[in-house]
Amino acid sequence: MQLQENIPLAPLTTFRIGGPARFFVEAQSAGDVQQAATFAQSKNLPLFVLGGGSNLVVADNGWPGLVLKVAILGIEQRLGHNDEGKTIFDAGAGEPWDRFVSQAVMAQCAGVECLSGIPGSVGGTPVQNVGAYGQEVAQTIESVEVFDLKDGQVRELCPEACGFHYRSSLFNTSERGRFVILRVAYALTPGGEPHLAYADLQRHFEGRETRPNLAETREAVRHIRARKGMLIVAGDPDSQSAGSFFKNPVLSESQYADLERRASAKGLTLPSYPGLTAQSLENSRKVSAAWLVEKSGFARGYGFGHVGISSKHALAIVNRGEATAAEVLALKDQIQHRVEEIWGVHLEPEPVMLGF
Ligand SMILES: Cc1cc2nc3c(=O)[nH]c(=O)nc-3n(C[C@H](O)[C@H](O)[C@H](O)COP(=O)(O)OP(=O)(O)OC[C@H]3O[C@@H](n4cnc5c(N)ncnc54)[C@H](O)[C@@H]3O)c2cc1C
């Protein structure tokens, strides 16, 4: 384990914002994770686990404790199938997520093709139950291997134990900060058809006579994401972001009715989306946060000091160069305030805030 001091965190995030970590360690194995945890405990330092830094806003003053970057690599396809005929892939938490998706698609295994192009690491995906275009990792995760910081044990969590919901799991709610994810096993469908449930994807393939295969679906998803600034492309000014800054609100029946009333009073039609995982609210509806942001006066390309809204997607706050975390938070507050005032809906930020 190589301990480093005062390491700038901004270059380790997609937002490229924020101060340094007082201590920094890159862990290539479970043993490294254990040593880092022991070091943090012995010095009474707060520990933060870093993946690909793609869902993160780091405070301008940085982080006064230890940042543990998980760099455990390796993707293995197990021989044979499980009881349900699925092929199991074991992936190290430090593997780039999109490399894993590419490998699964090349092996003709379905289940994650719609999650192509999402930045970050394999280990980051269970944390907020990553999802896009009608798929989310809760549908394919077989198990998650973790290092438990509470007792120093390595254990395997089944999907039920992970408590997956829309953009949440026990890793970012009830047990936040307790587990370091070491590996994730995904159960994929060999020879399976691509999932083409979302309108964007259906439009992309409109007029085609043959059904697209997994590789074509992956390319289509990456193409659609690039158009929306949701793919990291070197040199694209809209790429310096943490992706969607707000979660799509999940509303109860009465909240939804109230929002619809407000929209129709303005002569507007409210777009809503099918939910994915079982939600705690019965008859709940997921509405578009991007729509709420745009209809509150924050158009694409909106500028605010060194930050702004992506010119391609209303939901992404972008760093236009030299931005500070304080500016990001000020814009976030402004958006939340206006959306609540006009639509009566509270927008919850999606990225993790570190050091505030
Ligand atoms: C352009 C862009 C597009 C995006 N599109 C999507 C999208 O379509 N859908 C979606 O769901 N998300 C999307 N995201 C958000 C982000 O990519 C995902 O949430 C991703 O899974 C985060 O992984 P990461 O490794 O970068 O995590 P980080 O940003 O490093 O960390 C995020 C959180 O996960 C925790 N964490 C990370 N790794 C581990 C680990 N090994 N063990 C324990 N905890 C860990 C961290 O402590 C932190 O709390 C997008 C982001 C960007 C920048």
GROMACS .gro file of C-alpha atoms and ligand atoms in nm:
model
  409
    1MET     CA    1   0.000   0.000   0.000
    2GLN     CA    2   0.150   0.332  -0.107
    3LEU     CA    3   0.026   0.622   0.102
    4GLN     CA    4   0.032   0.965  -0.064
    5GLU     CA    5  -0.041   1.307   0.082
    6ASN     CA    6  -0.222   1.618  -0.045
    7ILE     CA    7  -0.335   1.467  -0.373
    8PRO     CA    8  -0.557   1.693  -0.590
    9LEU     CA    9  -0.895   1.529  -0.639
   10ALA     CA   10  -1.030   1.744  -0.926
   11PRO     CA   11  -0.840   1.547  -1.197
   12LEU     CA   12  -0.985   1.224  -1.054
   13THR     CA   13  -1.343   1.341  -1.114
   14THR     CA   14  -1.537   1.402  -1.435
   15PHE     CA   15  -1.649   1.744  -1.302
   16ARG     CA   16  -1.282   1.846  -1.253
   17ILE     CA   17  -1.372   2.049  -0.947
   18GLY     CA   18  -1.259   2.045  -0.584
   19GLY     CA   19  -0.960   2.050  -0.350
   20PRO     CA   20  -0.708   1.785  -0.238
   21ALA     CA   21  -0.726   1.470  -0.026
   22ARG     CA   22  -0.515   1.491   0.291
   23PHE     CA   23  -0.419   1.124   0.244
   24PHE     CA   24  -0.465   0.907  -0.066
   25VAL     CA   25  -0.425   0.536  -0.136
   26GLU     CA   26  -0.490   0.329  -0.447
   27ALA     CA   27  -0.603  -0.025  -0.358
   28GLN     CA   28  -0.530  -0.305  -0.604
   29SER     CA   29  -0.646  -0.587  -0.377
   30ALA     CA   30  -0.862  -0.668  -0.075
   31GLY     CA   31  -0.538  -0.671   0.127
   32ASP     CA   32  -0.466  -0.310   0.026
   33VAL     CA   33  -0.821  -0.213   0.129
   34GLN     CA   34  -0.768  -0.375   0.469
   35GLN     CA   35  -0.437  -0.192   0.524
   36ALA     CA   36  -0.591   0.141   0.423
   37ALA     CA   37  -0.885   0.084   0.660
   38THR     CA   38  -0.646   0.001   0.945
   39PHE     CA   39  -0.443   0.317   0.874
   40ALA     CA   40  -0.756   0.537   0.874
   41GLN     CA   41  -0.881   0.381   1.197
   42SER     CA   42  -0.546   0.414   1.373
   43LYS     CA   43  -0.529   0.785   1.286
   44ASN     CA   44  -0.901   0.841   1.343
   45LEU     CA   45  -0.940   0.972   0.987
   46PRO     CA   46  -1.266   0.977   0.794
   47LEU     CA   47  -1.242   0.742   0.494
   48PHE     CA   48  -1.398   0.804   0.153
   49VAL     CA   49  -1.411   0.537  -0.119
   50LEU     CA   50  -1.349   0.670  -0.470
   51GLY     CA   51  -1.433   0.492  -0.796
   52GLY     CA   52  -1.423   0.673  -1.128
   53GLY     CA   53  -1.529   1.007  -0.976
   54SER     CA   54  -1.821   1.043  -1.218
   55ASN     CA   55  -2.093   1.099  -0.961
   56LEU     CA   56  -1.907   1.331  -0.733
   57VAL     CA   57  -1.882   1.698  -0.634
   58VAL     CA   58  -1.571   1.759  -0.421
   59ALA     CA   59  -1.569   2.068  -0.194
   60ASP     CA   60  -1.320   2.343  -0.273
   61ASN     CA   61  -1.134   2.267   0.053
   62GLY     CA   62  -1.104   1.900  -0.040
   63TRP     CA   63  -1.126   1.611   0.203
   64PRO     CA   64  -0.946   1.613   0.541
   65GLY     CA   65  -0.928   1.232   0.569
   66LEU     CA   66  -0.818   0.936   0.357
   67VAL     CA   67  -0.941   0.882   0.002
   68LEU     CA   68  -0.925   0.515  -0.092
   69LYS     CA   69  -0.938   0.471  -0.469
   70VAL     CA   70  -1.048   0.119  -0.558
   71ALA     CA   71  -0.836  -0.010  -0.847
   72ILE     CA   72  -0.911  -0.385  -0.828
   73LEU     CA   73  -0.905  -0.511  -1.187
   74GLY     CA   74  -1.002  -0.823  -1.380
   75ILE     CA   75  -1.313  -0.951  -1.559
   76GLU     CA   76  -1.380  -1.325  -1.561
   77GLN     CA   77  -1.655  -1.511  -1.739
   78ARG     CA   78  -1.742  -1.823  -1.535
   79LEU     CA   79  -1.769  -2.152  -1.722
   80GLY     CA   80  -2.118  -2.294  -1.766
   81HIS     CA   81  -2.443  -2.135  -1.652
   82ASN     CA   82  -2.625  -2.080  -1.325
   83ASP     CA   83  -2.960  -2.251  -1.244
   84GLU     CA   84  -3.146  -1.995  -1.455
   85GLY     CA   85  -2.924  -2.048  -1.759
   86LYS     CA   86  -2.739  -1.719  -1.712
   87THR     CA   87  -2.370  -1.658  -1.771
   88ILE     CA   88  -2.192  -1.509  -1.470
   89PHE     CA   89  -1.926  -1.242  -1.507
   90ASP     CA   90  -1.708  -1.149  -1.208
   91ALA     CA   91  -1.569  -0.798  -1.243
   92GLY     CA   92  -1.318  -0.615  -1.022
   93ALA     CA   93  -1.465  -0.297  -0.872
   94GLY     CA   94  -1.190  -0.085  -1.029
   95GLU     CA   95  -1.267  -0.192  -1.387
   96PRO     CA   96  -1.408   0.088  -1.602
   97TRP     CA   97  -1.780   0.010  -1.634
   98ASP     CA   98  -1.796   0.061  -2.010
   99ARG     CA   99  -1.509  -0.185  -2.066
  100PHE     CA  100  -1.714  -0.448  -1.886
  101VAL     CA  101  -2.023  -0.368  -2.096
  102SER     CA  102  -1.818  -0.393  -2.413
  103GLN     CA  103  -1.683  -0.733  -2.306
  104ALA     CA  104  -2.032  -0.863  -2.219
  105VAL     CA  105  -2.170  -0.747  -2.555
  106MET     CA  106  -1.877  -0.907  -2.742
  107ALA     CA  107  -1.954  -1.234  -2.559
  108GLN     CA  108  -2.316  -1.204  -2.693
  109CYS     CA  109  -2.457  -1.174  -2.342
  110ALA     CA  110  -2.759  -0.947  -2.289
  111GLY     CA  111  -2.859  -0.746  -1.984
  112VAL     CA  112  -2.631  -0.442  -1.971
  113GLU     CA  113  -2.621  -0.323  -2.335
  114CYS     CA  114  -2.846  -0.020  -2.261
  115LEU     CA  115  -2.599   0.087  -1.990
  116SER     CA  116  -2.325   0.142  -2.251
  117GLY     CA  117  -2.129   0.464  -2.224
  118ILE     CA  118  -2.199   0.534  -1.857
  119PRO     CA  119  -1.872   0.655  -1.706
  120GLY     CA  120  -1.725   0.536  -1.376
  121SER     CA  121  -1.623   0.203  -1.233
  122VAL     CA  122  -1.789  -0.137  -1.192
  123GLY     CA  123  -1.781  -0.082  -0.813
  124GLY     CA  124  -1.979   0.240  -0.849
  125THR     CA  125  -2.274   0.072  -1.024
  126PRO     CA  126  -2.446  -0.098  -0.727
  127VAL     CA  127  -2.415   0.219  -0.517
  128GLN     CA  128  -2.690   0.414  -0.689
  129ASN     CA  129  -2.828   0.118  -0.888
  130VAL     CA  130  -2.710   0.270  -1.215
  131GLY     CA  131  -2.970   0.276  -1.487
  132ALA     CA  132  -3.047   0.409  -1.835
  133TYR     CA  133  -3.273   0.337  -2.135
  134GLY     CA  134  -3.487   0.084  -1.952
  135GLN     CA  135  -3.218  -0.120  -1.777
  136GLU     CA  136  -3.065  -0.091  -1.430
  137VAL     CA  137  -2.796  -0.303  -1.266
  138ALA     CA  138  -3.038  -0.437  -1.002
  139GLN     CA  139  -3.183  -0.654  -1.281
  140THR     CA  140  -2.855  -0.835  -1.346
  141ILE     CA  141  -2.646  -0.819  -1.027
  142GLU     CA  142  -2.595  -1.171  -0.891
  143SER     CA  143  -2.386  -1.073  -0.587
  144VAL     CA  144  -2.160  -0.797  -0.452
  145GLU     CA  145  -1.837  -0.878  -0.269
  146VAL     CA  146  -1.763  -0.621  -0.001
  147PHE     CA  147  -1.509  -0.537   0.267
  148ASP     CA  148  -1.706  -0.447   0.578
  149LEU     CA  149  -1.537  -0.152   0.750
  150LYS     CA  150  -1.735  -0.230   1.067
  151ASP     CA  151  -1.560  -0.561   1.141
  152GLY     CA  152  -1.292  -0.599   0.874
  153GLN     CA  153  -1.461  -0.904   0.715
  154VAL     CA  154  -1.502  -0.975   0.344
  155ARG     CA  155  -1.859  -1.088   0.263
  156GLU     CA  156  -2.086  -1.153  -0.030
  157LEU     CA  157  -2.419  -0.971  -0.047
  158CYS     CA  158  -2.708  -1.112  -0.249
  159PRO     CA  159  -2.923  -0.862  -0.450
  160GLU     CA  160  -3.204  -0.868  -0.190
  161ALA     CA  161  -2.955  -0.763   0.079
  162CYS     CA  162  -2.846  -0.468  -0.137
  163GLY     CA  163  -3.191  -0.303  -0.111
  164PHE     CA  164  -3.206  -0.173  -0.467
  165HIS     CA  165  -3.455   0.098  -0.564
  166TYR     CA  166  -3.452   0.382  -0.818
  167ARG     CA  167  -3.103   0.536  -0.787
  168SER     CA  168  -3.056   0.389  -0.442
  169SER     CA  169  -2.932   0.089  -0.247
  170LEU     CA  170  -2.816   0.025   0.107
  171PHE     CA  171  -2.474   0.154  -0.007
  172ASN     CA  172  -2.603   0.511  -0.043
  173THR     CA  173  -2.876   0.503   0.224
  174SER     CA  174  -2.896   0.300   0.546
  175GLU     CA  175  -2.536   0.166   0.531
  176ARG     CA  176  -2.365   0.456   0.357
  177GLY     CA  177  -1.988   0.446   0.417
  178ARG     CA  178  -1.986   0.097   0.571
  179PHE     CA  179  -1.880  -0.118   0.274
  180VAL     CA  180  -1.597  -0.106   0.024
  181ILE     CA  181  -1.715  -0.290  -0.287
  182LEU     CA  182  -1.441  -0.524  -0.410
  183ARG     CA  183  -1.611  -0.717  -0.694
  184VAL     CA  184  -1.949  -0.744  -0.855
  185ALA     CA  185  -2.095  -1.057  -1.022
  186TYR     CA  186  -2.349  -0.999  -1.302
  187ALA     CA  187  -2.581  -1.268  -1.440
  188LEU     CA  188  -2.634  -1.206  -1.813
  189THR     CA  189  -2.842  -1.387  -2.075
  190PRO     CA  190  -2.629  -1.574  -2.331
  191GLY     CA  191  -2.761  -1.514  -2.683
  192GLY     CA  192  -3.028  -1.280  -2.540
  193GLU     CA  193  -3.207  -1.010  -2.739
  194PRO     CA  194  -3.128  -0.643  -2.673
  195HIS     CA  195  -3.373  -0.445  -2.462
  196LEU     CA  196  -3.536  -0.184  -2.686
  197ALA     CA  197  -3.810  -0.045  -2.463
  198TYR     CA  198  -3.719   0.324  -2.469
  199ALA     CA  199  -3.856   0.565  -2.731
  200ASP     CA  200  -3.511   0.712  -2.812
  201LEU     CA  201  -3.381   0.368  -2.904
  202GLN     CA  202  -3.693   0.271  -3.098
  203ARG     CA  203  -3.667   0.596  -3.297
  204HIS     CA  204  -3.301   0.526  -3.371
  205PHE     CA  205  -3.390   0.194  -3.535
  206GLU     CA  206  -3.712   0.311  -3.703
  207GLY     CA  207  -3.763   0.174  -4.053
  208ARG     CA  208  -3.526  -0.120  -4.001
  209GLU     CA  209  -3.652  -0.456  -4.106
  210THR     CA  210  -3.424  -0.677  -3.900
  211ARG     CA  211  -3.396  -0.663  -3.522
  212PRO     CA  212  -3.072  -0.493  -3.410
  213ASN     CA  213  -2.819  -0.708  -3.230
  214LEU     CA  214  -2.648  -0.632  -2.898
  215ALA     CA  215  -2.347  -0.460  -3.059
  216GLU     CA  216  -2.571  -0.235  -3.271
  217THR     CA  217  -2.778  -0.150  -2.964
  218ARG     CA  218  -2.463  -0.061  -2.772
  219GLU     CA  219  -2.349   0.169  -3.054
  220ALA     CA  220  -2.696   0.328  -3.074
  221VAL     CA  221  -2.696   0.399  -2.700
  222ARG     CA  222  -2.350   0.555  -2.719
  223HIS     CA  223  -2.459   0.764  -3.018
  224ILE     CA  224  -2.774   0.891  -2.839
  225ARG     CA  225  -2.574   0.962  -2.523
  226ALA     CA  226  -2.312   1.161  -2.719
  227ARG     CA  227  -2.589   1.375  -2.870
  228LYS     CA  228  -2.715   1.451  -2.518
  229GLY     CA  229  -2.368   1.521  -2.376
  230MET     CA  230  -2.401   1.210  -2.160
  231LEU     CA  231  -2.091   1.042  -2.301
  232ILE     CA  232  -1.748   1.165  -2.197
  233VAL     CA  233  -1.588   1.288  -2.518
  234ALA     CA  234  -1.243   1.448  -2.499
  235GLY     CA  235  -1.261   1.816  -2.590
  236ASP     CA  236  -1.642   1.842  -2.558
  237PRO     CA  237  -1.709   2.135  -2.319
  238ASP     CA  238  -2.035   1.968  -2.209
  239SER     CA  239  -1.841   1.662  -2.086
  240GLN     CA  240  -1.713   1.823  -1.765
  241SER     CA  241  -2.007   1.727  -1.548
  242ALA     CA  242  -2.134   1.468  -1.304
  243GLY     CA  243  -2.402   1.356  -1.551
  244SER     CA  244  -2.762   1.420  -1.447
  245PHE     CA  245  -2.749   1.656  -1.152
  246PHE     CA  246  -3.100   1.577  -1.023
  247LYS     CA  247  -3.293   1.252  -0.987
  248ASN     CA  248  -3.625   1.219  -1.166
  249PRO     CA  249  -3.878   1.279  -0.886
  250VAL     CA  250  -4.102   0.984  -0.801
  251LEU     CA  251  -4.439   1.133  -0.702
  252SER     CA  252  -4.740   0.995  -0.520
  253GLU     CA  253  -5.075   0.998  -0.700
  254SER     CA  254  -5.185   1.324  -0.531
  255GLN     CA  255  -4.848   1.499  -0.587
  256TYR     CA  256  -4.866   1.397  -0.952
  257ALA     CA  257  -5.223   1.528  -0.984
  258ASP     CA  258  -5.115   1.862  -0.834
  259LEU     CA  259  -4.825   1.888  -1.079
  260GLU     CA  260  -5.050   1.802  -1.373
  261ARG     CA  261  -5.292   2.077  -1.262
  262ARG     CA  262  -5.011   2.332  -1.252
  263ALA     CA  263  -4.888   2.220  -1.596
  264SER     CA  264  -5.229   2.235  -1.763
  265ALA     CA  265  -5.291   2.582  -1.612
  266LYS     CA  266  -4.988   2.687  -1.818
  267GLY     CA  267  -5.110   2.497  -2.124
  268LEU     CA  268  -4.829   2.239  -2.091
  269THR     CA  269  -4.834   1.858  -2.108
  270LEU     CA  270  -4.634   1.683  -1.841
  271PRO     CA  271  -4.411   1.398  -1.961
  272SER     CA  272  -4.377   1.104  -1.722
  273TYR     CA  273  -4.188   0.776  -1.742
  274PRO     CA  274  -4.245   0.417  -1.640
  275GLY     CA  275  -4.080   0.330  -1.309
  276LEU     CA  276  -3.835   0.038  -1.299
  277THR     CA  277  -3.772  -0.111  -0.958
  278ALA     CA  278  -4.054  -0.160  -0.710
  279GLN     CA  279  -4.112   0.177  -0.550
  280SER     CA  280  -4.233   0.218  -0.196
  281LEU     CA  281  -4.521   0.440  -0.310
  282GLU     CA  282  -4.821   0.270  -0.463
  283ASN     CA  283  -4.931   0.416  -0.801
  284SER     CA  284  -4.625   0.640  -0.800
  285ARG     CA  285  -4.518   0.818  -1.120
  286LYS     CA  286  -4.168   0.918  -1.223
  287VAL     CA  287  -4.155   1.260  -1.386
  288SER     CA  288  -3.881   1.421  -1.591
  289ALA     CA  289  -3.648   1.638  -1.381
  290ALA     CA  290  -3.505   1.782  -1.707
  291TRP     CA  291  -3.852   1.905  -1.805
  292LEU     CA  292  -3.903   2.069  -1.463
  293VAL     CA  293  -3.563   2.241  -1.486
  294GLU     CA  294  -3.624   2.369  -1.839
  295LYS     CA  295  -3.976   2.487  -1.760
  296SER     CA  296  -3.843   2.684  -1.462
  297GLY     CA  297  -3.633   2.917  -1.673
  298PHE     CA  298  -3.308   2.716  -1.694
  299ALA     CA  299  -3.268   2.647  -2.064
  300ARG     CA  300  -2.989   2.444  -2.217
  301GLY     CA  301  -2.675   2.656  -2.237
  302TYR     CA  302  -2.777   2.872  -1.935
  303GLY     CA  303  -2.466   3.039  -1.790
  304PHE     CA  304  -2.389   3.124  -1.426
  305GLY     CA  305  -2.030   3.236  -1.359
  306HIS     CA  306  -1.796   2.950  -1.446
  307VAL     CA  307  -2.074   2.693  -1.435
  308GLY     CA  308  -2.383   2.646  -1.647
  309ILE     CA  309  -2.631   2.404  -1.794
  310SER     CA  310  -2.513   2.174  -2.070
  311SER     CA  311  -2.603   2.296  -2.417
  312LYS     CA  312  -2.721   1.940  -2.492
  313HIS     CA  313  -2.918   1.841  -2.180
  314ALA     CA  314  -3.103   2.051  -1.921
  315LEU     CA  315  -3.021   1.811  -1.640
  316ALA     CA  316  -2.642   1.840  -1.649
  317ILE     CA  317  -2.462   2.118  -1.465
  318VAL     CA  318  -2.129   2.168  -1.638
  319ASN     CA  319  -1.793   2.315  -1.542
  320ARG     CA  320  -1.717   2.574  -1.808
  321GLY     CA  321  -1.354   2.589  -1.689
  322GLU     CA  322  -1.208   2.704  -1.354
  323ALA     CA  323  -1.543   2.650  -1.181
  324THR     CA  324  -1.559   2.612  -0.804
  325ALA     CA  325  -1.775   2.376  -0.602
  326ALA     CA  326  -1.932   2.683  -0.439
  327GLU     CA  327  -2.057   2.797  -0.781
  328VAL     CA  328  -2.203   2.453  -0.852
  329LEU     CA  329  -2.387   2.458  -0.522
  330ALA     CA  330  -2.517   2.811  -0.582
  331LEU     CA  331  -2.665   2.708  -0.918
  332LYS     CA  332  -2.807   2.389  -0.766
  333ASP     CA  333  -2.979   2.595  -0.491
  334GLN     CA  334  -3.118   2.839  -0.746
  335ILE     CA  335  -3.265   2.557  -0.959
  336GLN     CA  336  -3.412   2.373  -0.659
  337HIS     CA  337  -3.569   2.694  -0.528
  338ARG     CA  338  -3.731   2.791  -0.861
  339VAL     CA  339  -3.861   2.440  -0.936
  340GLU     CA  340  -4.015   2.417  -0.589
  341GLU     CA  341  -4.168   2.763  -0.619
  342ILE     CA  342  -4.325   2.703  -0.962
  343TRP     CA  343  -4.405   2.331  -0.954
  344GLY     CA  344  -4.420   2.240  -0.584
  345VAL     CA  345  -4.167   1.960  -0.639
  346HIS     CA  346  -3.838   1.918  -0.453
  347LEU     CA  347  -3.551   1.806  -0.677
  348GLU     CA  348  -3.301   1.581  -0.509
  349PRO     CA  349  -2.939   1.600  -0.631
  350GLU     CA  350  -2.796   1.278  -0.773
  351PRO     CA  351  -2.418   1.324  -0.725
  352VAL     CA  352  -2.244   1.254  -0.396
  353MET     CA  353  -2.120   1.568  -0.217
  354LEU     CA  354  -1.778   1.520  -0.057
  355GLY     CA  355  -1.630   1.744   0.209
  356PHE     CA  356  -1.915   1.996   0.246
  357LIG     C1  357  -2.159   1.207  -1.849
  357LIG     C2  358  -2.220   1.123  -1.739
  357LIG     C3  359  -2.329   1.042  -1.766
  357LIG     C4  360  -2.387   0.963  -1.666
  357LIG     N1  361  -2.495   0.885  -1.696
  357LIG     C5  362  -2.553   0.809  -1.600
  357LIG     C6  363  -2.667   0.727  -1.631
  357LIG     O1  364  -2.714   0.722  -1.744
  357LIG     N2  365  -2.720   0.654  -1.530
  357LIG     C7  366  -2.669   0.654  -1.405
  357LIG     O2  367  -2.724   0.584  -1.318
  357LIG     N3  368  -2.562   0.729  -1.372
  357LIG     C8  369  -2.502   0.807  -1.467
  357LIG     N4  370  -2.394   0.886  -1.435
  357LIG     C9  371  -2.344   0.889  -1.297
  357LIG    C10  372  -2.222   0.795  -1.272
  357LIG     O3  373  -2.153   0.769  -1.390
  357LIG    C11  374  -2.262   0.664  -1.208
  357LIG     O4  375  -2.332   0.687  -1.088
  357LIG    C12  376  -2.140   0.575  -1.177
  357LIG     O5  377  -2.180   0.445  -1.148
  357LIG    C13  378  -2.054   0.627  -1.063
  357LIG     O6  379  -1.943   0.540  -1.050
  357LIG     P1  380  -1.800   0.593  -1.008
  357LIG     O7  381  -1.710   0.476  -1.005
  357LIG     O8  382  -1.759   0.707  -1.095
  357LIG     O9  383  -1.831   0.644  -0.860
  357LIG     P2  384  -1.773   0.773  -0.785
  357LIG    O10  385  -1.824   0.896  -0.851
  357LIG    O11  386  -1.628   0.761  -0.767
  357LIG    O12  387  -1.845   0.758  -0.644
  357LIG    C14  388  -1.984   0.772  -0.633
  357LIG    C15  389  -2.030   0.706  -0.501
  357LIG    O13  390  -2.006   0.566  -0.508
  357LIG    C16  391  -1.919   0.525  -0.403
  357LIG     N5  392  -1.829   0.421  -0.457
  357LIG    C17  393  -1.764   0.420  -0.575
  357LIG     N6  394  -1.692   0.308  -0.587
  357LIG    C18  395  -1.713   0.236  -0.475
  357LIG    C19  396  -1.666   0.110  -0.425
  357LIG     N7  397  -1.581   0.034  -0.496
  357LIG     N8  398  -1.706   0.070  -0.303
  357LIG    C20  399  -1.793   0.145  -0.228
  357LIG     N9  400  -1.840   0.263  -0.269
  357LIG    C21  401  -1.801   0.308  -0.391
  357LIG    C22  402  -1.843   0.650  -0.361
  357LIG    O14  403  -1.800   0.640  -0.226
  357LIG    C23  404  -1.952   0.754  -0.379
  357LIG    O15  405  -2.035   0.755  -0.267
  357LIG    C24  406  -2.334   0.967  -1.534
  357LIG    C25  407  -2.224   1.049  -1.507
  357LIG    C26  408  -2.167   1.127  -1.608
  357LIG    C27  409  -2.048   1.214  -1.576
   0.00000   0.00000   0.00000
